XYZ file of C-alpha atoms in Angstrom:
95
model
C -10.484 -46.429 -48.808
C -6.951 -47.431 -48.023
C -3.903 -47.443 -50.289
C -0.487 -48.866 -49.429
C 2.496 -48.296 -51.694
C 6.268 -47.896 -51.759
C 8.023 -44.899 -53.289
C 11.337 -42.999 -53.063
C 11.744 -39.804 -51.064
C 12.545 -36.907 -53.393
C 14.014 -33.486 -52.667
C 13.287 -30.392 -54.733
C 14.978 -27.031 -54.188
C 13.114 -23.862 -55.184
C 15.206 -20.815 -54.357
C 15.737 -20.993 -50.595
C 12.954 -23.521 -50.048
C 13.672 -27.241 -49.936
C 10.691 -29.561 -50.373
C 10.613 -33.269 -49.570
C 7.946 -35.452 -51.117
C 6.990 -38.805 -52.512
C 5.187 -39.417 -55.781
C 2.311 -41.868 -55.778
C 2.685 -44.761 -58.222
C 0.447 -44.630 -61.315
C -1.958 -47.354 -60.134
C -2.697 -45.530 -56.880
C -3.048 -42.187 -58.676
C -5.451 -43.736 -61.201
C -7.482 -45.179 -58.329
C -7.754 -41.778 -56.611
C -8.809 -40.158 -59.890
C -11.448 -42.850 -60.443
C -13.163 -42.027 -57.136
C -14.557 -38.776 -58.505
C -14.109 -37.030 -55.154
C -14.844 -33.361 -54.604
C -11.411 -31.809 -54.294
C -10.065 -29.033 -52.128
C -7.661 -26.217 -52.941
C -5.170 -26.863 -55.741
C -7.108 -30.063 -56.583
C -6.042 -31.723 -53.342
C -7.564 -34.837 -51.764
C -7.651 -35.104 -47.953
C -5.987 -38.184 -46.499
C -4.681 -39.683 -43.304
C -1.123 -40.860 -43.911
C 1.087 -43.339 -42.093
C 4.825 -43.659 -42.603
C 6.581 -45.864 -40.080
C 5.168 -45.050 -36.644
C 4.014 -41.564 -37.649
C 0.371 -40.891 -38.567
C -0.872 -37.466 -39.686
C -3.743 -35.785 -41.547
C -2.745 -34.048 -44.753
C -3.590 -33.862 -48.444
C -2.160 -35.274 -51.642
C -1.812 -32.861 -54.529
C -2.116 -33.498 -58.258
C 1.130 -33.242 -60.190
C 1.054 -34.018 -63.892
C -0.517 -37.516 -64.170
C -0.108 -38.492 -60.511
C -0.230 -37.093 -56.974
C 2.450 -36.023 -54.513
C 2.581 -36.291 -50.733
C 4.670 -33.622 -49.000
C 6.898 -34.738 -46.122
C 7.949 -32.464 -43.253
C 11.586 -32.433 -42.153
C 10.456 -33.351 -38.629
C 8.828 -36.509 -40.033
C 11.962 -37.464 -41.947
C 14.091 -36.951 -38.833
C 11.702 -38.837 -36.539
C 11.593 -41.833 -38.891
C 15.323 -41.581 -39.786
C 14.580 -41.236 -43.504
C 16.941 -39.724 -46.080
C 16.448 -38.493 -49.624
C 16.407 -41.479 -51.974
C 15.159 -43.937 -49.351
C 12.345 -46.269 -50.391
C 9.472 -45.900 -47.929
C 6.136 -47.638 -47.552
C 3.188 -45.302 -47.037
C -0.390 -46.063 -46.089
C -3.056 -43.552 -47.110
C -6.674 -43.464 -46.004
C -8.890 -41.178 -48.077
C -11.009 -38.838 -45.951
C -14.449 -38.348 -47.486
């Protein structure tokens, strides 16, 4: 099951921690919810993600009515991505 979408890179600061993430669009979030998958910790769904040339295994996490994908600083640097940039992400659900 593969999803491809475009979303903006967001930055959230919590105390000393800075988190970078993208929010899945509603259609993709609805699709993931419709799969009825058994979820991991915090309601997560395991995925393989691709952003630019970088591919990694991770999870998406529920957040309100959608899901978020966390982005490591090393990934942002490697792909030359800044906060606010529109990026295209490909997710493959791992079942």
